XYZ file of C-alpha atoms in Angstrom:
603
model
C -9.621 11.161 -51.564
C -7.830 14.297 -50.380
C -4.234 14.379 -50.836
C -2.321 13.225 -47.965
C 0.813 14.912 -46.688
C 3.502 12.058 -46.114
C 6.755 12.337 -44.310
C 9.222 9.610 -44.046
C 9.027 7.614 -40.635
C 12.089 7.433 -38.556
C 13.214 4.045 -37.419
C 12.249 2.813 -33.879
C 14.908 2.813 -31.392
C 15.221 2.013 -27.947
C 17.998 1.040 -25.675
C 15.735 -1.165 -23.483
C 14.880 -3.365 -26.247
C 11.419 -5.049 -27.407
C 9.104 -6.597 -25.229
C 6.308 -8.937 -26.470
C 8.141 -10.142 -29.566
C 9.631 -13.417 -28.172
C 13.052 -11.140 -27.972
C 12.992 -10.491 -31.693
C 14.012 -6.950 -32.647
C 11.632 -5.240 -35.022
C 12.186 -2.547 -37.794
C 10.057 -0.640 -39.816
C 11.454 -2.328 -42.937
C 9.903 -5.603 -41.493
C 6.418 -3.910 -41.032
C 6.545 -2.688 -44.546
C 3.068 -3.514 -46.012
C 1.265 -3.319 -42.754
C -0.455 0.023 -41.486
C 1.434 0.803 -38.313
C 0.077 3.023 -35.294
C 3.114 3.996 -33.133
C 1.629 4.725 -29.425
C 3.909 6.877 -27.544
C 3.047 6.184 -23.585
C 4.385 6.230 -20.153
C 2.589 3.778 -17.780
C 2.276 6.325 -14.785
C -0.145 8.412 -17.415
C -3.910 7.554 -17.119
C -4.857 9.263 -20.350
C -2.187 6.749 -21.699
C -4.059 4.325 -19.973
C -7.276 5.247 -21.920
C -5.606 5.432 -25.010
C -4.638 1.488 -24.671
C -8.410 0.544 -24.074
C -9.574 2.925 -26.595
C -7.379 1.006 -29.165
C -8.381 -2.806 -28.217
C -11.356 -2.386 -30.310
C -9.304 -1.462 -33.527
C -6.398 -3.732 -33.009
C -8.906 -6.677 -32.947
C -10.996 -5.599 -35.664
C -7.808 -5.030 -38.069
C -5.372 -7.558 -36.634
C -4.648 -8.683 -40.446
C -3.707 -4.998 -41.666
C -2.651 -3.058 -38.642
C 0.113 -3.533 -36.186
C 0.204 -1.354 -32.835
C 3.543 -0.891 -31.613
C 3.882 1.002 -28.390
C 6.919 3.153 -27.511
C 7.485 3.648 -23.966
C 8.992 6.941 -22.887
C 9.388 7.353 -19.371
C 8.416 10.461 -17.205
C 9.485 9.302 -13.871
C 12.971 7.739 -13.230
C 11.378 4.171 -12.029
C 9.537 4.051 -15.557
C 13.258 3.961 -17.051
C 13.743 0.736 -15.292
C 13.212 -2.016 -18.000
C 11.567 -4.600 -15.362
C 9.114 -2.146 -14.581
C 7.996 -1.514 -18.170
C 7.688 -5.337 -18.676
C 5.471 -5.407 -15.545
C 3.256 -2.594 -16.752
C 3.022 -4.073 -20.246
C 1.366 -7.346 -18.385
C -0.179 -5.341 -15.791
C -2.333 -3.302 -18.184
C -2.820 -6.123 -20.493
C -0.918 -4.595 -23.499
C -1.293 -7.148 -26.516
C 0.971 -5.910 -29.094
C 4.953 -5.183 -29.381
C 6.297 -2.637 -27.084
C 9.808 -0.508 -27.338
C 11.189 0.467 -24.330
C 13.062 3.668 -25.137
C 14.442 4.764 -21.606
C 16.370 7.668 -23.411
C 13.509 9.062 -25.322
C 15.539 8.476 -28.786
C 12.446 7.753 -30.865
C 10.011 10.294 -28.957
C 12.966 12.894 -30.350
C 13.049 11.556 -33.663
C 9.292 11.766 -33.933
C 9.223 15.473 -32.076
C 6.578 13.930 -29.842
C 5.710 16.537 -26.789
C 2.947 14.782 -24.917
C 1.863 11.477 -23.582
C -0.163 9.866 -25.377
C 0.738 10.775 -28.994
C -0.290 8.189 -31.657
C 1.385 8.437 -35.074
C 0.128 6.378 -38.060
C 2.479 4.921 -40.716
C 1.176 3.762 -44.068
C 2.248 0.560 -45.788
C 4.897 2.491 -47.521
C 6.782 3.429 -44.164
C 5.515 7.304 -44.354
C 3.834 9.088 -41.392
C 0.290 10.406 -42.587
C -1.434 11.745 -39.246
C -0.353 12.386 -35.587
C -2.881 12.904 -32.828
C -2.001 13.974 -29.221
C -4.484 12.912 -26.237
C -7.581 10.680 -25.965
C -10.619 10.570 -28.135
C -9.076 9.708 -31.746
C -9.663 5.935 -32.002
C -12.632 6.917 -34.181
C -10.788 9.139 -36.437
C -7.682 6.679 -36.772
C -10.209 3.669 -37.441
C -11.422 5.295 -40.548
C -8.049 6.342 -41.544
C -7.141 2.885 -41.340
C -10.178 1.731 -43.478
C -9.044 4.357 -46.315
C -5.542 3.280 -46.135
C -6.482 -0.339 -46.519
C -8.467 0.517 -49.532
C -5.988 2.707 -51.172
C -3.148 0.234 -50.579
C -4.983 -2.665 -51.496
C -5.703 -1.023 -54.894
C -2.030 -0.369 -55.447
C -0.588 -3.639 -54.238
C 1.336 -2.398 -51.325
C -0.897 -3.777 -48.354
C 0.380 -6.959 -46.736
C -2.093 -8.914 -44.930
C -1.278 -11.515 -42.404
C -0.320 -12.331 -38.523
C 1.379 -9.543 -36.491
C 4.658 -9.759 -34.814
C 2.928 -10.341 -30.984
C 4.077 -12.659 -29.235
C 2.388 -13.148 -25.387
C 4.157 -13.505 -22.589
C 3.980 -17.203 -20.529
C 1.105 -16.794 -17.807
C 2.775 -16.876 -14.204
C 1.132 -19.126 -11.572
C 0.711 -16.662 -8.685
C -2.403 -16.482 -6.335
C -2.300 -12.692 -6.879
C -1.355 -10.539 -10.290
C -0.435 -6.789 -9.818
C -3.085 -6.639 -6.955
C -4.260 -2.661 -6.442
C -5.980 -2.128 -3.118
C -6.936 -4.103 -0.138
C -9.417 -3.849 2.697
C -9.682 -5.337 6.204
C -13.001 -7.015 6.141
C -14.896 -7.354 9.426
C -14.043 -10.946 9.676
C -10.410 -10.273 9.778
C -10.114 -11.493 6.158
C -8.477 -9.420 3.511
C -10.396 -8.328 0.349
C -7.819 -7.239 -2.469
C -8.633 -6.092 -5.851
C -6.773 -8.193 -8.054
C -6.301 -5.812 -10.717
C -4.831 -7.334 -13.706
C -7.096 -10.463 -13.490
C -10.168 -8.600 -13.412
C -11.168 -10.083 -9.977
C -11.713 -9.534 -6.264
C -10.152 -11.941 -3.922
C -10.630 -12.484 -0.493
C -7.551 -13.755 1.688
C -7.394 -15.441 5.232
C -6.066 -13.653 8.155
C -2.922 -15.115 7.049
C -3.064 -12.858 3.849
C -1.944 -15.871 1.848
C -4.749 -18.026 1.715
C -7.268 -17.755 -1.000
C -10.375 -18.139 0.303
C -12.690 -17.202 -2.703
C -12.457 -15.325 -6.041
C -15.330 -12.950 -6.698
C -15.620 -12.280 -10.857
C -15.359 -14.540 -13.536
C -11.599 -13.243 -14.254
C -12.504 -12.177 -17.944
C -12.420 -8.289 -18.784
C -16.383 -7.193 -18.619
C -18.801 -5.103 -17.131
C -21.644 -7.421 -15.886
C -23.618 -7.906 -12.387
C -24.395 -11.151 -10.732
C -23.116 -13.672 -8.728
C -19.388 -14.428 -7.550
C -19.096 -16.597 -10.569
C -20.848 -14.619 -13.305
C -19.916 -10.934 -12.352
C -17.292 -9.397 -13.902
C -14.831 -6.315 -13.729
C -12.296 -4.597 -15.645
C -9.027 -3.670 -13.793
C -10.561 -3.058 -10.273
C -8.751 -0.913 -7.881
C -10.169 0.721 -4.886
C -12.544 -0.825 -1.970
C -14.216 1.127 1.070
C -16.496 -0.761 3.674
C -19.981 1.095 3.978
C -22.034 1.020 7.326
C -24.427 -1.875 6.003
C -21.313 -3.960 5.488
C -21.184 -3.819 1.677
C -18.404 -3.072 -0.131
C -18.000 -0.166 -2.783
C -15.328 -1.192 -5.534
C -13.814 1.315 -7.992
C -14.202 -0.589 -11.091
C -11.711 1.557 -13.202
C -11.604 0.807 -16.422
C -15.464 0.035 -16.572
C -15.634 4.022 -15.173
C -18.066 2.683 -12.543
C -18.514 1.887 -8.898
C -19.485 -1.168 -8.140
C -21.273 -2.966 -4.921
C -20.289 -6.408 -3.494
C -22.207 -7.989 -0.793
C -19.708 -10.060 1.051
C -22.261 -12.253 2.697
C -23.783 -13.771 -0.977
C -20.935 -12.658 -3.287
C -23.435 -10.865 -5.197
C -22.133 -7.857 -7.696
C -24.172 -4.791 -8.457
C -23.522 -1.257 -9.979
C -23.880 1.611 -7.928
C -22.678 4.423 -10.093
C -21.253 5.082 -13.891
C -22.534 4.141 -17.492
C -19.615 2.152 -18.275
C -18.775 4.835 -20.732
C -15.814 7.479 -20.022
C -16.818 10.909 -18.954
C -15.817 13.827 -21.306
C -15.711 17.587 -21.290
C -19.167 18.717 -21.483
C -20.894 15.473 -19.886
C -23.026 16.169 -16.952
C -21.252 16.005 -13.514
C -24.125 15.622 -11.082
C -27.269 13.751 -11.163
C -28.448 9.916 -10.628
C -25.408 7.650 -10.293
C -26.364 5.398 -12.907
C -26.935 7.832 -15.347
C -23.490 9.949 -15.028
C -20.310 8.872 -16.763
C -17.279 8.500 -14.776
C -13.687 8.199 -15.572
C -11.038 5.937 -14.383
C -12.238 6.000 -10.630
C -8.854 4.778 -8.496
C -10.052 4.662 -5.143
C -12.918 5.344 -2.724
C -13.150 6.139 1.016
C -16.178 7.149 3.071
C -16.001 10.893 4.821
C -18.475 12.932 5.921
C -21.469 10.357 5.130
C -20.594 10.331 1.570
C -18.257 7.947 -0.748
C -15.430 10.213 -1.957
C -14.178 8.953 -5.205
C -10.534 9.583 -6.681
C -11.456 10.118 -10.183
C -7.885 9.683 -11.535
C -8.926 10.147 -15.321
C -10.185 13.997 -15.019
C -7.981 15.018 -11.767
C -10.683 15.627 -9.535
C -12.546 14.499 -6.774
C -16.222 13.274 -6.909
C -18.728 12.179 -4.440
C -21.231 8.999 -4.151
C -24.251 9.540 -1.777
C -25.571 6.408 -0.690
C -28.972 7.707 0.666
C -29.939 9.585 -2.735
C -28.147 7.427 -5.200
C -26.483 10.670 -6.752
C -22.766 11.493 -7.711
C -21.457 15.047 -8.052
C -17.952 16.483 -8.533
C -16.422 17.277 -5.045
C -13.231 19.011 -5.737
C -11.056 20.154 -8.647
C -11.518 21.493 -12.229
C -10.189 19.099 -14.434
C -7.035 21.080 -14.996
C -4.002 18.805 -14.152
C -1.505 20.637 -11.953
C -0.686 21.498 -8.133
C -3.134 24.131 -6.972
C -4.705 24.398 -3.472
C -7.706 26.795 -2.165
C -11.333 26.146 -2.444
C -12.686 22.678 -3.771
C -14.148 24.199 -6.707
C -10.484 26.086 -7.601
C -8.288 23.378 -6.666
C -6.121 21.415 -9.157
C -5.274 17.867 -8.853
C -3.205 15.498 -11.093
C -4.293 11.886 -10.949
C -5.654 11.439 -7.485
C -5.148 7.421 -6.845
C -5.255 7.094 -2.890
C -7.532 8.148 -0.368
C -7.696 7.622 3.340
C -10.410 9.499 5.758
C -10.029 10.332 9.310
C -12.332 12.665 11.190
C -11.585 15.889 10.328
C -9.235 15.324 6.908
C -9.581 13.151 3.632
C -6.029 12.550 2.428
C -5.135 12.096 -1.078
C -2.247 10.599 -2.570
C -2.230 12.907 -5.833
C 0.193 10.820 -7.818
C 1.287 12.780 -10.859
C 2.465 15.598 -8.957
C 4.216 13.218 -6.262
C 2.121 15.109 -3.797
C 0.404 14.131 -0.365
C -2.897 16.357 -0.188
C -5.748 16.771 2.018
C -9.411 18.078 2.123
C -10.861 19.703 5.173
C -14.552 19.476 6.467
C -14.944 23.006 4.822
C -13.795 22.031 1.276
C -10.486 23.517 1.458
C -7.518 21.574 -0.243
C -4.426 21.752 1.119
C -0.820 20.290 0.291
C 1.229 18.650 2.876
C 3.944 17.237 0.724
C 4.752 17.975 -3.156
C 5.629 20.969 -5.139
C 4.131 19.968 -8.517
C 4.512 17.971 -11.638
C 8.217 18.000 -12.307
C 9.911 17.593 -8.982
C 10.032 14.170 -7.385
C 12.631 11.684 -5.527
C 12.984 10.161 -2.293
C 14.007 12.746 0.365
C 13.105 12.727 4.153
C 12.982 15.665 6.484
C 10.745 18.765 6.597
C 7.722 18.515 4.672
C 8.353 21.589 2.497
C 11.479 20.041 1.154
C 10.671 16.046 1.383
C 10.182 14.499 -2.030
C 8.136 11.491 -2.897
C 7.853 9.569 -6.302
C 4.361 8.825 -7.958
C 2.452 7.606 -4.572
C -0.733 5.707 -5.306
C -1.775 4.865 -1.468
C -2.307 6.643 1.743
C -3.322 4.998 5.105
C -4.297 6.706 8.368
C -2.346 5.399 11.301
C -3.961 5.496 14.869
C -1.280 8.484 16.164
C -2.954 10.930 13.683
C -0.087 10.489 11.216
C -0.386 8.664 7.676
C 1.290 6.052 5.790
C 1.829 6.866 2.149
C 2.597 3.817 -0.347
C 5.491 5.704 -2.334
C 5.056 3.465 -5.426
C 7.986 4.612 -7.517
C 10.271 4.631 -4.611
C 9.430 0.982 -3.430
C 8.818 2.475 -0.192
C 6.476 3.242 2.703
C 6.696 6.546 3.987
C 5.002 8.446 6.961
C 3.989 12.248 7.290
C 3.437 13.257 10.794
C 1.308 16.451 10.766
C 1.948 17.324 14.611
C 5.613 17.756 13.553
C 5.624 18.370 9.719
C 8.166 15.702 9.023
C 8.177 13.069 6.398
C 10.351 9.743 7.356
C 10.703 6.629 5.837
C 8.992 3.400 7.251
C 10.194 0.677 5.078
C 12.338 0.167 1.743
C 12.586 -2.698 -0.715
C 9.052 -3.144 -1.480
C 8.112 -3.581 -4.986
C 5.459 -0.943 -6.192
C 3.529 -0.795 -3.104
C -0.030 0.713 -3.948
C -1.582 0.387 -0.716
C -1.537 -0.546 2.676
C -4.089 -1.604 5.668
C -3.542 -1.658 9.133
C -4.354 -4.887 10.950
C -3.711 -4.694 14.826
C -0.204 -3.556 15.479
C 1.145 -4.407 11.890
C 0.443 -2.912 8.719
C -0.070 -5.015 5.576
C 1.207 -3.539 2.352
C 0.122 -4.212 -1.062
C 3.231 -5.000 -2.965
C 2.043 -4.926 -6.361
C 4.758 -6.050 -8.548
C 5.489 -8.812 -6.142
C 1.763 -9.950 -6.631
C 1.593 -10.285 -2.842
C 0.329 -8.854 0.614
C 3.470 -8.167 2.778
C 3.183 -7.648 6.603
C 5.375 -5.153 8.434
C 5.562 -4.038 12.112
C 5.259 -0.392 12.262
C 8.813 0.528 13.319
C 9.412 2.763 16.477
C 12.005 4.523 14.602
C 12.487 5.451 10.762
C 14.474 4.002 8.209
C 17.258 6.239 7.148
C 17.776 6.465 3.409
C 19.954 8.380 1.350
C 18.249 11.709 -0.011
C 17.747 11.833 -3.896
C 15.823 14.262 -5.719
C 14.825 14.590 -9.728
C 13.422 16.648 -12.199
C 11.297 15.280 -15.307
C 14.020 15.640 -17.940
C 12.939 16.314 -21.533
C 14.964 18.599 -24.039
C 13.429 21.940 -23.622
C 12.434 23.568 -26.601
C 14.285 27.042 -27.506
C 12.201 29.786 -27.871
C 12.910 33.500 -28.706
C 12.073 36.083 -26.209
C 9.147 38.458 -26.744
C 6.338 37.022 -29.169
C 5.856 33.215 -29.358
C 2.941 32.054 -31.805
C 1.360 29.197 -30.182
C -0.561 27.078 -32.820
C -2.483 24.069 -31.715
C -2.961 22.083 -34.960
C -6.321 20.327 -35.465
C -7.836 18.993 -38.312
C -10.977 17.335 -38.045
C -11.324 13.616 -39.036
C -12.459 12.767 -42.692
C -16.346 13.126 -42.676
C -16.444 15.450 -39.832
C -16.379 19.108 -38.992
C -16.117 21.079 -36.183
C -19.334 20.972 -34.028
C -20.513 24.771 -33.592
C -24.083 24.376 -33.082
C -24.285 25.229 -29.317
C -21.204 27.799 -29.464
C -17.709 27.434 -29.875
C -16.318 24.190 -30.411
C -13.007 24.722 -29.456
C -10.827 25.489 -25.932
C -7.466 26.694 -25.208
C -6.084 27.118 -21.694
C -2.495 28.163 -21.267
C -0.519 29.185 -18.171
C 3.152 28.770 -17.073
C 5.554 27.943 -14.348
C 6.763 30.056 -13.129
C 3.849 32.330 -13.648
C 6.391 35.085 -14.507
C 7.514 33.577 -17.760
C 4.420 34.930 -19.438
C 3.960 38.382 -19.893
C 0.952 38.118 -21.907
C -1.158 35.067 -23.362
C -2.385 33.271 -20.419
C -5.767 32.191 -19.702
C -8.651 30.184 -21.449
C -10.169 31.480 -24.996
C -11.862 29.635 -27.808
C -9.418 30.390 -30.478
C -6.514 27.385 -30.888
C -4.096 29.931 -31.936
C -2.437 32.688 -29.650
C -0.147 35.296 -29.296
C 2.198 34.808 -26.100
C 4.868 37.302 -24.857
C 7.547 35.620 -23.004
C 9.698 37.399 -20.371
C 13.167 37.809 -21.322
C 14.110 38.046 -17.598
C 13.162 34.325 -16.942
C 15.581 31.929 -18.705
C 13.377 28.740 -18.676
C 10.342 27.112 -17.479
C 7.306 25.186 -18.694
C 4.093 26.210 -20.822
C 0.960 24.423 -19.566
C -1.389 24.166 -22.599
C -4.726 22.287 -22.712
C -6.609 21.871 -25.757
C -10.192 20.868 -26.748
C -11.944 20.069 -29.958
C -15.189 18.807 -30.667
C -16.130 17.181 -34.018
C -19.346 15.958 -35.445
C -20.196 13.790 -38.650
C -20.609 15.942 -41.454
C -23.818 15.050 -43.121
C -26.906 16.500 -43.023
C -28.791 13.616 -43.784
C -27.967 12.057 -40.389
C -30.585 13.113 -37.790
C -28.299 12.284 -35.025
C -24.626 12.796 -35.956
C -22.101 10.934 -33.743
C -19.899 13.469 -31.890
C -16.445 13.229 -30.692
C -14.196 15.447 -27.899
C -10.536 15.526 -28.851
C -8.498 16.625 -25.871
C -5.069 16.990 -24.434
C -2.629 18.549 -21.928
C 1.045 19.937 -22.601
C 3.517 20.613 -20.301
C 6.546 21.859 -22.712
C 9.823 22.729 -21.193
C 11.112 25.850 -22.696
C 14.381 27.853 -22.497
C 14.235 31.587 -23.555
C 17.191 32.071 -25.878
C 17.970 34.736 -28.676
C 17.559 32.979 -32.292
C 15.316 30.498 -30.617
C 11.748 29.581 -32.556
C 9.028 32.210 -32.584
C 6.662 29.715 -33.257
C 5.365 26.604 -31.116
C 3.141 24.193 -32.753
C 1.465 21.333 -30.749
C -0.470 18.686 -32.769
C -3.664 17.665 -31.368
C -4.733 16.000 -34.512
C -3.483 15.968 -38.162
C -0.260 17.112 -39.499
C 1.237 20.403 -39.164
C 1.690 21.845 -42.838
C 3.211 25.129 -41.476
C 7.130 25.363 -42.056
């Protein structure tokens, strides 16, 4: 076995305290003898949610030797609220201890630069591996098996129950509902996300008429009682009266027949889409990635494919899917659909001539016209957010998840992290606030002269009259605050560290197996080094006239089993996007290492 680089693990500290431990504080000393996997995450981040799902099997299989500890490290102001973190832990079915670290204390101690990041600590308290992004569960599982054998032999492995203490279940009719749909009957269909069901409510939006789905996380077609979902979200009504369901964690579109309660699968395989997978073809044969909402526009079902920052379409006539807009790069770029950038599109609403998009990570309201051009109505990018009304060019939202077309041509925005319902009027270009004191509104539907809001964190639908005048609120603006890395002007060596997992090698059978894409905000920060290439190292030239900015780095590497005897080797894609705030200053670093997988062994 190759000698492993080991670094003593810093203590886990966070001002928000511990969740899922029965109010007990944990320390690494108490976990000595166990293999500890530290998951740095934030609940706005769809890639973090993917990793939570990737870890479930490992967590179950090695429950007596492995302790997973989530360290919640917020991006948005709302995510620094302890109650919001507690809600998110329940909402996403996190079944391990979570440390709430609102001030990023542990994030800084571990020199983390991206969400999600996984750190493996051996039974003697040493860091032995670090992985950024998704797709590392197989590598970590193999490392865990090595560590189990190594420390069993040394007598330093301690088996037993972990420190996880489940919360008491709450007797609410809905639990963190995601989206809602007004049925032709006048009843409401709601995606009861955390309970993995659809719920039909009567016209009063309170009385439960029926539940659809077993209530257990799964992927099965069948009757209302036997079918299963996995954190369903968006809903859309088709011309034949059936309902399309964005079955988010199953990476699938499902079909509900409201008359019979039968559930079937329209699109998706149950597997998550990865770079290099097909993007068009028979719907049941193509992988999807966290579809979050659906809407019918131009005769097709448009899909907010949050997991890959794109919009896709499903054609009910041909039974095919295809990419409609977005490049998979995360950001805010308008223009032709094939060149536009999105960032976790999570809400859709269609009118005759526009498809409105709630682009959550850029805190933006976007729209697509019939010619396929992408436009931004409100929002500036990944790092600016807040609650500010007025002219759209300076108005601010905070991680909106829903958008609803209103009769007068304006739209209501479920401004989730501001706990508000906002309105944008294209005729005037103004943003106003319709309602406040909602709790994480994630969607809204029109019902006569009322708007019914999905208050996700209050576990209910709330009826509001559309006000004739907007609510006045105090303006507030925020920027994502992470400590900037001080770098020297001029040449900066960018190294993305990637070490193939044990037993694997870079897959070069069909050409280069790595990709590196670099850009900056503002663009003037980079004099040289932007663009795409296959080398994971690159010389950048920083403009001394630009004192600070953000380097956007996207890396991908593919590795396969390194055994010629295996006819069909298993291959895995590792990928991550970083937004690294930098401050250009004399005496700053001339090298920027970003760990995709492994340990940085250069000084």
